[in-house]
CSV table of C-alpha atoms in Angstrom, one decimal:
chain,number,residue,atom,x,y,z
N,110,MET,CA,0.0,0.0,0.0
N,111,ASN,CA,2.7,2.4,1.0
N,112,LYS,CA,4.8,1.4,-2.0
N,113,LEU,CA,1.8,2.2,-4.2
N,114,ALA,CA,1.4,5.6,-2.7
N,115,ILE,CA,5.1,6.3,-3.3
N,116,LEU,CA,4.7,5.1,-6.9
N,117,MET,CA,1.8,7.4,-7.5
N,118,ILE,CA,3.6,10.4,-6.1
N,119,ALA,CA,6.6,9.5,-8.3
N,120,VAL,CA,4.4,9.3,-11.4
N,121,LEU,CA,2.9,12.7,-10.6
N,122,MET,CA,6.4,14.2,-10.0
N,123,ILE,CA,7.4,13.0,-13.5
N,124,PHE,CA,4.5,15.0,-14.9
N,125,CYS,CA,5.5,18.1,-13.0
N,126,GLY,CA,9.1,17.8,-14.0
N,127,TYR,CA,8.4,17.5,-17.7
N,128,SER,CA,7.3,21.0,-18.6
N,129,LYS,CA,10.0,22.6,-16.5
N,130,GLY,CA,12.6,20.5,-18.3
N,131,GLN,CA,11.4,21.9,-21.6
N,132,THR,CA,12.6,25.4,-20.8
N,133,SER,CA,15.9,24.6,-19.1
N,134,ASN,CA,17.3,21.7,-21.1
N,135,GLY,CA,15.9,22.5,-24.6
N,136,GLN,CA,19.1,23.6,-26.3
N,137,VAL,CA,19.8,22.5,-29.8
N,138,THR,CA,23.4,21.3,-30.1
N,139,TRP,CA,25.6,21.1,-33.1
N,140,GLU,CA,28.4,18.9,-34.3
N,141,CYS,CA,30.5,19.8,-37.4
N,142,ILE,CA,33.0,17.6,-39.2
N,143,LEU,CA,34.9,17.7,-42.4
N,144,LYS,CA,34.4,14.6,-44.5
N,145,ARG,CA,37.1,13.9,-47.1
N,146,LYS,CA,36.3,12.1,-50.3
N,147,SER,CA,39.7,12.7,-52.0
N,148,PRO,CA,42.6,15.1,-51.6
N,149,GLU,CA,40.5,17.7,-53.5
N,150,GLU,CA,37.0,17.0,-52.5
N,151,GLY,CA,35.4,17.4,-49.2
N,152,GLU,CA,32.0,17.9,-47.5
N,153,ILE,CA,31.3,19.9,-44.4
N,154,SER,CA,28.7,18.0,-42.3
N,155,MET,CA,26.8,20.0,-39.8
N,156,LYS,CA,24.6,17.9,-37.5
N,157,ALA,CA,22.0,19.3,-35.2
N,158,LYS,CA,20.5,17.5,-32.3
N,159,ILE,CA,17.1,18.8,-31.4
N,160,PRO,CA,15.7,18.0,-28.0
N,161,LEU,CA,12.3,16.3,-27.5
N,162,GLY,CA,9.4,18.7,-27.7
N,163,TRP,CA,11.4,21.3,-29.8
N,164,HIS,CA,11.7,22.1,-33.5
N,165,MET,CA,14.2,24.0,-35.5
N,166,TYR,CA,13.3,25.9,-38.7
N,167,ALA,CA,14.7,24.7,-42.0
N,168,LEU,CA,16.5,26.5,-44.8
N,169,GLY,CA,14.4,28.1,-47.5
N,170,ASN,CA,11.6,29.7,-45.4
N,171,SER,CA,10.1,32.8,-46.8
N,172,SER,CA,12.2,36.0,-46.3
N,173,LYS,CA,9.0,37.7,-45.4
N,174,SER,CA,8.7,35.5,-42.3
N,175,PRO,CA,10.6,36.1,-39.1
N,176,ILE,CA,12.5,32.9,-39.5
N,177,LYS,CA,16.3,33.2,-39.4
N,178,MET,CA,18.3,30.2,-40.5
N,179,ASN,CA,21.5,30.5,-42.5
N,180,PHE,CA,25.0,29.3,-42.8
N,181,LYS,CA,28.0,31.5,-43.4
N,182,PHE,CA,31.5,30.4,-44.4
N,183,LEU,CA,34.5,32.7,-44.1
N,184,PRO,CA,36.3,32.8,-47.4
N,185,ASP,CA,39.9,31.3,-47.3
N,186,LYS,CA,42.6,30.5,-49.7
N,187,SER,CA,42.5,26.8,-48.8
N,188,TYR,CA,39.0,26.0,-50.0
N,189,GLU,CA,36.1,27.0,-52.1
N,190,LEU,CA,32.4,26.2,-51.8
N,191,VAL,CA,30.7,24.0,-54.4
N,192,GLY,CA,27.0,24.7,-54.6
N,193,LYS,CA,24.9,25.5,-51.7
N,194,VAL,CA,24.1,24.0,-48.3
N,195,THR,CA,21.8,21.0,-48.7
N,196,GLN,CA,19.3,19.6,-46.2
N,197,PRO,CA,17.0,16.6,-46.0
N,198,THR,CA,13.3,17.1,-46.8
N,199,PRO,CA,11.9,19.0,-43.9
N,200,LEU,CA,8.5,18.7,-42.1
N,201,ARG,CA,5.9,21.2,-43.1
N,202,LYS,CA,3.0,22.8,-41.3
N,203,PHE,CA,0.7,25.7,-41.9
N,204,GLU,CA,1.5,28.5,-39.5
N,205,LYS,CA,-1.7,30.1,-38.6
N,206,VAL,CA,-0.2,33.3,-37.1
N,207,LEU,CA,1.8,34.1,-40.2
N,208,GLY,CA,-0.7,32.6,-42.6
N,209,ILE,CA,2.1,30.8,-44.5
N,210,PRO,CA,3.4,27.3,-44.5
N,211,VAL,CA,6.7,26.8,-42.6
N,212,THR,CA,9.3,24.1,-42.8
N,213,TYR,CA,11.2,22.6,-39.8
N,214,PHE,CA,13.0,19.7,-38.4
N,215,GLU,CA,12.7,17.5,-35.3
N,216,ASN,CA,15.1,15.1,-33.5
N,217,ASP,CA,18.2,15.0,-35.7
N,218,VAL,CA,19.1,16.7,-38.9
N,219,GLU,CA,22.3,16.9,-41.0
N,220,PHE,CA,23.1,19.8,-43.3
N,221,SER,CA,26.0,19.5,-45.7
N,222,GLN,CA,28.1,21.8,-47.9
N,223,ARG,CA,30.4,20.4,-50.6
N,224,ILE,CA,33.8,22.1,-50.9
N,225,LYS,CA,36.8,21.9,-53.2
N,226,ILE,CA,40.1,21.8,-51.3
N,227,LYS,CA,42.8,24.0,-52.8
N,228,GLY,CA,45.5,24.4,-50.1
N,229,LYS,CA,47.3,21.8,-48.1
N,230,ASN,CA,46.7,23.5,-44.8
N,231,GLY,CA,44.0,25.8,-43.8
N,232,THR,CA,40.9,26.3,-41.6
N,233,ILE,CA,37.3,26.5,-42.5
N,234,ARG,CA,35.5,28.9,-40.3
N,235,GLY,CA,31.8,29.4,-40.3
N,236,THR,CA,28.7,30.4,-38.3
N,237,ILE,CA,25.3,28.8,-38.2
N,238,GLN,CA,22.4,31.0,-37.3
N,239,PHE,CA,19.4,29.0,-36.2
N,240,MET,CA,16.0,29.4,-34.5
N,241,GLN,CA,14.2,26.9,-32.2
N,242,CYS,CA,10.7,26.8,-30.7
N,243,SER,CA,8.8,24.5,-28.6
N,244,ASP,CA,5.0,24.4,-28.4
N,245,GLU,CA,5.2,26.9,-25.6
N,246,ILE,CA,8.2,29.2,-26.2
N,247,CYS,CA,10.5,30.5,-28.9
N,248,ILE,CA,14.2,31.3,-28.2
N,249,PRO,CA,15.8,34.2,-30.0
N,250,PRO,CA,18.0,33.4,-33.0
N,251,GLN,CA,21.3,31.9,-31.9
N,252,GLU,CA,24.7,31.6,-33.6
N,253,PHE,CA,27.0,28.7,-33.5
N,254,GLY,CA,30.6,29.2,-34.7
N,255,PHE,CA,32.9,26.4,-35.8
N,256,ALA,CA,36.4,26.0,-37.1
N,257,LEU,CA,37.6,22.9,-39.0
N,258,LYS,CA,41.2,22.2,-39.8
N,259,ILE,CA,42.1,20.9,-43.2
N,260,PHE,CA,44.9,18.4,-43.0
N,261,SER,CA,46.9,17.4,-46.0
N,262,LEU,CA,46.2,13.8,-47.1
D,243,MET,CA,-8.9,-8.3,-0.9
D,244,LYS,CA,-5.6,-6.5,-0.9
D,245,SER,CA,-5.2,-6.9,-4.7
D,246,ILE,CA,-8.6,-5.4,-5.5
D,247,LYS,CA,-7.6,-2.4,-3.5
D,248,GLU,CA,-4.4,-2.1,-5.4
D,249,ILE,CA,-6.1,-2.4,-8.7
D,250,LEU,CA,-8.5,0.4,-7.6
D,251,TYR,CA,-5.6,2.6,-6.7
D,252,VAL,CA,-3.9,2.1,-10.1
D,253,LEU,CA,-7.2,2.8,-11.9
D,254,SER,CA,-7.8,5.9,-9.9
D,255,LEU,CA,-4.6,7.5,-11.2
D,256,PRO,CA,-5.7,8.3,-14.8
D,257,LEU,CA,-9.1,9.4,-13.4
D,258,ILE,CA,-7.4,11.8,-11.0
D,259,ILE,CA,-5.4,13.3,-13.8
D,260,THR,CA,-8.5,13.7,-16.0
D,261,LEU,CA,-10.3,15.4,-13.1
D,262,ILE,CA,-7.3,17.7,-12.5
D,263,MET,CA,-7.3,18.8,-16.2
D,264,ALA,CA,-11.1,19.5,-16.1
D,265,PHE,CA,-10.8,21.4,-12.9
D,266,LYS,CA,-7.9,23.4,-14.1
D,267,GLY,CA,-10.0,25.3,-16.7
D,268,PHE,CA,-12.7,26.0,-14.1
D,269,ALA,CA,-10.2,27.1,-11.5
D,270,ASP,CA,-8.5,29.5,-14.0
D,271,ASP,CA,-11.8,31.2,-14.7
D,272,GLN,CA,-12.3,31.6,-11.0
D,273,LYS,CA,-8.9,33.1,-10.5
D,274,LEU,CA,-9.4,35.5,-13.4
D,275,GLU,CA,-12.7,36.8,-11.8
D,276,ASN,CA,-11.0,37.3,-8.4
D,277,ILE,CA,-8.1,39.2,-10.0
D,278,LYS,CA,-10.4,41.5,-12.0
D,279,ALA,CA,-12.7,42.3,-9.1
D,280,LYS,CA,-12.6,45.7,-7.5
D,281,ASN,CA,-9.5,46.2,-5.3
D,282,SER,CA,-9.5,48.6,-2.5
D,283,GLY,CA,-6.4,47.3,-0.7
D,284,LYS,CA,-2.9,48.5,-0.9
D,285,SER,CA,-1.7,45.8,-3.2
D,286,PHE,CA,-0.9,45.8,-6.9
D,287,ALA,CA,0.3,43.6,-9.8
D,288,VAL,CA,2.5,44.9,-12.6
D,289,VAL,CA,2.3,42.3,-15.3
D,290,GLU,CA,5.0,42.6,-18.0
D,291,LEU,CA,4.7,40.4,-21.1
D,292,PHE,CA,7.5,40.1,-23.6
D,293,THR,CA,6.0,39.1,-26.9
D,294,SER,CA,6.2,39.5,-30.7
D,295,GLU,CA,4.0,39.0,-33.7
D,296,GLY,CA,6.8,36.9,-35.1
D,297,CYS,CA,6.8,34.4,-32.3
D,298,TRP,CA,4.7,31.3,-32.9
D,299,SER,CA,4.1,30.5,-29.3
D,300,CYS,CA,3.0,34.0,-28.4
D,301,PRO,CA,-0.7,34.2,-29.3
D,302,PRO,CA,-2.0,32.3,-26.3
D,303,ALA,CA,-0.1,34.7,-24.0
D,304,ASP,CA,-1.6,37.7,-25.9
D,305,GLU,CA,-5.0,36.2,-25.5
D,306,LEU,CA,-4.4,35.7,-21.7
D,307,ILE,CA,-3.6,39.4,-21.2
D,308,ALA,CA,-6.6,40.3,-23.4
D,309,ARG,CA,-8.8,38.2,-21.0
D,310,LEU,CA,-7.2,40.0,-18.0
D,311,GLU,CA,-7.8,43.4,-19.5
D,312,LYS,CA,-11.5,42.8,-20.6
D,313,ASP,CA,-14.0,44.2,-18.2
D,314,ASN,CA,-11.3,44.6,-15.6
D,315,GLU,CA,-12.4,46.6,-12.5
D,316,ASN,CA,-9.2,46.2,-10.6
D,317,LYS,CA,-7.4,49.6,-10.9
D,318,LYS,CA,-4.3,48.0,-9.4
D,319,LEU,CA,-3.7,45.5,-12.2
D,320,PHE,CA,-1.2,47.1,-14.6
D,321,ILE,CA,-0.6,45.2,-17.8
D,322,LEU,CA,2.3,46.0,-20.2
D,323,ALA,CA,3.0,44.1,-23.4
D,324,TYR,CA,6.5,44.8,-24.8
D,325,HIS,CA,7.2,43.7,-28.4
D,326,VAL,CA,10.8,42.6,-28.5
D,327,ASP,CA,12.9,43.2,-31.7
D,328,TYR,CA,14.9,40.0,-32.0
D,329,TRP,CA,12.6,38.4,-34.5
D,330,ASP,CA,12.8,41.4,-36.8
D,331,HIS,CA,15.0,41.4,-39.9
D,332,GLN,CA,15.1,42.8,-43.4
D,333,GLY,CA,11.8,41.8,-44.9
D,334,TRP,CA,9.9,41.3,-41.7
D,335,LYS,CA,9.3,43.6,-38.8
D,336,ASP,CA,6.9,43.8,-35.9
D,337,ARG,CA,5.8,47.4,-36.0
D,338,PHE,CA,5.5,47.7,-32.2
D,339,SER,CA,9.0,46.3,-31.6
D,340,LYS,CA,11.8,48.4,-30.1
D,341,ALA,CA,15.4,47.5,-29.1
D,342,LYS,CA,14.9,49.0,-25.7
D,343,PHE,CA,12.2,46.5,-24.9
D,344,THR,CA,14.6,43.7,-25.7
D,345,GLU,CA,17.1,45.5,-23.4
D,346,ARG,CA,14.5,45.5,-20.6
D,347,GLN,CA,14.0,41.7,-21.0
D,348,LYS,CA,17.8,41.2,-20.9
D,349,GLN,CA,17.8,43.2,-17.7
D,350,TYR,CA,15.3,40.8,-16.2
D,351,ALA,CA,17.4,37.9,-17.3
D,352,THR,CA,20.3,39.4,-15.3
D,353,TRP,CA,18.2,40.1,-12.2
D,354,MET,CA,16.7,36.6,-12.3
D,355,ASN,CA,19.9,34.8,-13.3
D,356,LEU,CA,18.3,33.3,-16.4
D,357,GLY,CA,20.5,31.7,-19.0
D,358,THR,CA,18.4,32.6,-22.0
D,359,LEU,CA,15.7,35.0,-23.3
D,360,TYR,CA,12.5,33.6,-24.7
D,361,THR,CA,9.0,34.7,-25.7
D,362,PRO,CA,6.3,34.7,-24.4
D,363,GLN,CA,7.7,35.6,-21.0
D,364,MET,CA,5.6,37.1,-18.3
D,365,VAL,CA,7.2,39.0,-15.3
D,366,ILE,CA,5.1,39.8,-12.3
D,367,ASN,CA,6.1,42.7,-10.0
D,368,GLY,CA,9.6,42.2,-11.2
D,369,LYS,CA,10.0,39.2,-8.9
D,370,THR,CA,8.6,36.1,-10.6
D,371,GLU,CA,8.7,35.0,-14.2
D,372,THR,CA,6.8,32.3,-16.1
D,373,VAL,CA,5.9,31.2,-19.6
D,374,GLY,CA,3.3,33.7,-20.7
D,375,SER,CA,0.8,31.1,-22.0
D,376,GLU,CA,0.8,29.0,-18.8
D,377,SER,CA,-2.4,30.6,-17.6
D,378,THR,CA,-2.6,28.7,-14.3
D,379,LYS,CA,1.0,29.8,-13.2
D,380,VAL,CA,0.5,33.3,-14.4
D,381,LEU,CA,-2.8,33.8,-12.6
D,382,ARG,CA,-1.4,32.2,-9.5
D,383,SER,CA,1.6,34.6,-9.5
D,384,ILE,CA,-0.7,37.6,-10.0
D,385,GLN,CA,-2.9,36.4,-7.1
D,386,SER,CA,0.0,36.0,-4.8
D,387,ALA,CA,1.3,39.5,-5.8
D,388,MET,CA,-2.1,40.9,-4.9
D,389,LEU,CA,-1.7,39.6,-1.4
D,390,GLU,CA,1.2,41.9,-0.6
D,391,SER,CA,0.6,45.4,0.8
D,392,HIS,CA,2.7,48.4,-0.4
D,393,ALA,CA,3.2,51.9,0.8
D,394,GLU,CA,1.4,53.6,-2.1
D,395,ASN,CA,3.2,56.8,-2.3
D,396,LEU,CA,3.6,57.4,-6.0
D,397,ILE,CA,1.2,59.9,-7.5
D,398,VAL,CA,1.1,60.9,-11.2
D,399,LYS,CA,-0.6,63.8,-12.9
D,400,MET,CA,-1.1,64.9,-16.5
D,401,GLU,CA,0.4,68.4,-16.6
D,402,LYS,CA,0.0,69.3,-20.3
D,403,SER,CA,-1.6,67.8,-23.4
D,404,GLU,CA,-1.2,69.7,-26.6
D,405,GLY,CA,-2.0,67.7,-29.7
D,406,LYS,CA,0.5,64.8,-29.7
D,407,SER,CA,2.7,66.2,-26.9
D,408,ILE,CA,2.0,65.3,-23.3
D,409,GLN,CA,3.7,66.0,-20.0
D,410,ILE,CA,3.3,63.8,-16.9
D,411,SER,CA,4.6,64.7,-13.5
D,412,TYR,CA,5.0,62.6,-10.4
D,413,THR,CA,5.6,62.9,-6.7
D,414,SER,CA,7.0,60.1,-4.6
D,415,THR,CA,7.9,59.8,-0.9
D,416,SER,CA,9.6,56.4,-1.4
D,417,ALA,CA,12.8,56.5,0.7
D,418,SER,CA,14.4,53.5,-0.9
D,419,LYS,CA,17.8,54.1,-2.5
D,420,ASN,CA,18.9,52.5,-5.7
D,421,SER,CA,15.5,53.0,-7.3
D,422,ILE,CA,14.4,54.2,-10.6
D,423,ILE,CA,11.1,55.5,-11.9
D,424,LEU,CA,9.8,54.2,-15.1
D,425,MET,CA,6.9,55.5,-17.2
D,426,ALA,CA,5.4,53.5,-20.1
D,427,LEU,CA,3.2,55.0,-22.8
D,428,VAL,CA,0.7,52.3,-23.4
D,429,GLN,CA,-1.7,52.0,-26.4
D,430,LYS,CA,-4.8,50.3,-25.1
D,431,LYS,CA,-5.7,48.4,-28.3
D,432,ALA,CA,-4.4,47.8,-31.7
D,433,SER,CA,-4.8,45.4,-34.6
D,434,SER,CA,-2.1,44.8,-37.1
D,435,GLN,CA,-2.8,43.9,-40.7
D,436,VAL,CA,-0.1,41.4,-41.5
D,437,SER,CA,1.1,42.2,-45.0
D,438,ALA,CA,3.4,39.2,-45.5
D,439,GLY,CA,2.5,37.4,-48.7
D,440,GLU,CA,-0.3,34.9,-48.3
D,441,ASN,CA,-1.1,36.3,-45.0
D,442,ALA,CA,-2.3,39.6,-46.5
D,443,GLY,CA,-5.4,40.9,-44.8
D,444,LYS,CA,-5.2,38.8,-41.7
D,445,ALA,CA,-5.5,40.8,-38.5
D,446,LEU,CA,-3.7,40.2,-35.2
D,447,SER,CA,-5.2,42.1,-32.3
D,448,HIS,CA,-3.3,43.3,-29.3
D,449,VAL,CA,-4.0,45.0,-26.0
D,450,GLN,CA,-1.8,47.2,-23.7
D,451,ILE,CA,1.0,47.6,-26.1
D,452,VAL,CA,4.0,49.6,-24.7
D,453,ARG,CA,5.0,52.2,-27.3
D,454,ASP,CA,7.6,54.1,-25.3
D,455,LEU,CA,9.4,53.5,-22.1
D,456,GLN,CA,11.4,56.1,-20.2
D,457,SER,CA,13.3,55.8,-16.9
D,458,ARG,CA,15.3,58.0,-14.5
D,459,THR,CA,16.6,57.9,-11.0
D,460,LEU,CA,13.8,58.2,-8.5
D,461,GLN,CA,13.4,61.7,-7.0
D,462,ALA,CA,10.8,63.4,-4.8
D,463,ASN,CA,9.2,64.9,-8.0
D,464,ASP,CA,10.0,65.2,-11.7
D,465,SER,CA,8.2,65.2,-15.0
D,466,PHE,CA,8.4,63.2,-18.3
D,467,SER,CA,7.4,64.2,-21.8
D,468,PHE,CA,5.9,61.9,-24.4
D,469,LYS,CA,4.9,62.1,-28.0
D,470,LEU,CA,1.8,60.2,-28.9
D,471,PRO,CA,2.3,58.2,-32.2
D,472,ASP,CA,-1.5,58.7,-32.9
D,473,THR,CA,-4.1,60.9,-31.2
D,474,LYS,CA,-7.0,58.7,-32.4
D,475,GLU,CA,-6.1,55.7,-30.2
D,476,ASP,CA,-6.7,55.3,-26.5
D,477,TRP,CA,-3.7,55.8,-24.3
D,478,GLU,CA,-2.6,55.2,-20.8
D,479,ILE,CA,0.6,56.0,-18.8
D,480,ILE,CA,1.7,53.4,-16.4
D,481,ALA,CA,4.3,54.6,-13.9
D,482,PHE,CA,6.2,52.4,-11.5
D,483,GLU,CA,9.2,52.4,-9.2
D,484,GLN,CA,11.8,49.6,-9.4
D,485,ASN,CA,14.7,48.6,-7.2
D,486,GLN,CA,17.8,48.6,-9.4
D,487,ASN,CA,19.6,45.8,-7.5
D,488,SER,CA,16.8,43.2,-7.3
D,489,GLY,CA,14.4,44.3,-10.0
D,490,GLU,CA,11.5,44.3,-7.5
D,491,ILE,CA,8.7,46.8,-8.3
D,492,ILE,CA,8.0,48.9,-5.2
D,493,ASP,CA,5.0,50.9,-6.3
D,494,ALA,CA,2.9,51.5,-9.3
D,495,THR,CA,0.1,53.7,-10.6
D,496,SER,CA,-1.5,54.8,-13.9
D,497,VAL,CA,-3.3,57.6,-15.6
D,498,ASN,CA,-5.6,57.5,-18.6
D,499,LEU,CA,-4.9,60.1,-21.3
């Protein structure tokens, strides 16, 4: 009987803790790596981990919406960009407040940028500006900076 | 015998949760009525909402302050909606947004040791903050703010009103050091026609929008000048004293223009 009471309290506590956890531990985290296909060809992989209950907006949303999502790469002698940043097919929903459809991701997403490597040594520096919202709150656009070293193969 | 009891206990759990959910809506309405009832005591609640038209999660918070404002008879309930500017960029702008409102939210983040900004955020009497759409929490915080008595020594008066220019004076006998006086020019109502693409023609309505905010060190008396953006709208000045170390709001009052 007592055990059951404790169990019930524990279950209720889990319910209480859930919504609080959304605001304090909801940070999207990034992991960037440089994949090498050959001495001249490479691909910058930028992976985002999106916590449960949150979504992150995708590339290609209307410029007339408040969504900010972009990638910037600092030009350097050692590499040049090939094409644009690519992303998997995002989820879509109609945003009532804005009256336009918006695209977004949940859970995990990998963006990639192909590059041509020109120098033997160098560093690719870039920033990712992204925006995340839960059902309850939106966090101001954030920037994540990265630096990837190019090693000669 | 014991096992039947145990089964009953387990079954009661979802039932309790369902009942709590159903009761929540009813309890919120009750709280809302209590808050909006005539208040003759020496208590007040300054409710500051940080919001934006560009924030998807904000409309429920905007609706909540609209419900608080509608038919409100409590003269000591002061509602301020600040539109922050961090969602703005070239191609999209909330016309009520200002950088100084974002600065104010950052100031609260410092006072309250918060790691990040977010919208919709509701701050009550400069002391407690909560997600602006969580009605139960918001209403509970307002109710507990209304239980505290204050000195009530801030008096404001409209000195001059010529076209769009107005001048507001105040007197205060607050002895507290490290305090500032803030005056907010508040537009009572507005609706925005969102012009963005497919959304053309859709209206978003707002209440208690802060259009200007001025602050100075608190003195025994002083006066502030404002320029009304539009004389056709209804306006209000909300004045309040705030401790610069803790962020706590010490006293508040308002005057309709």
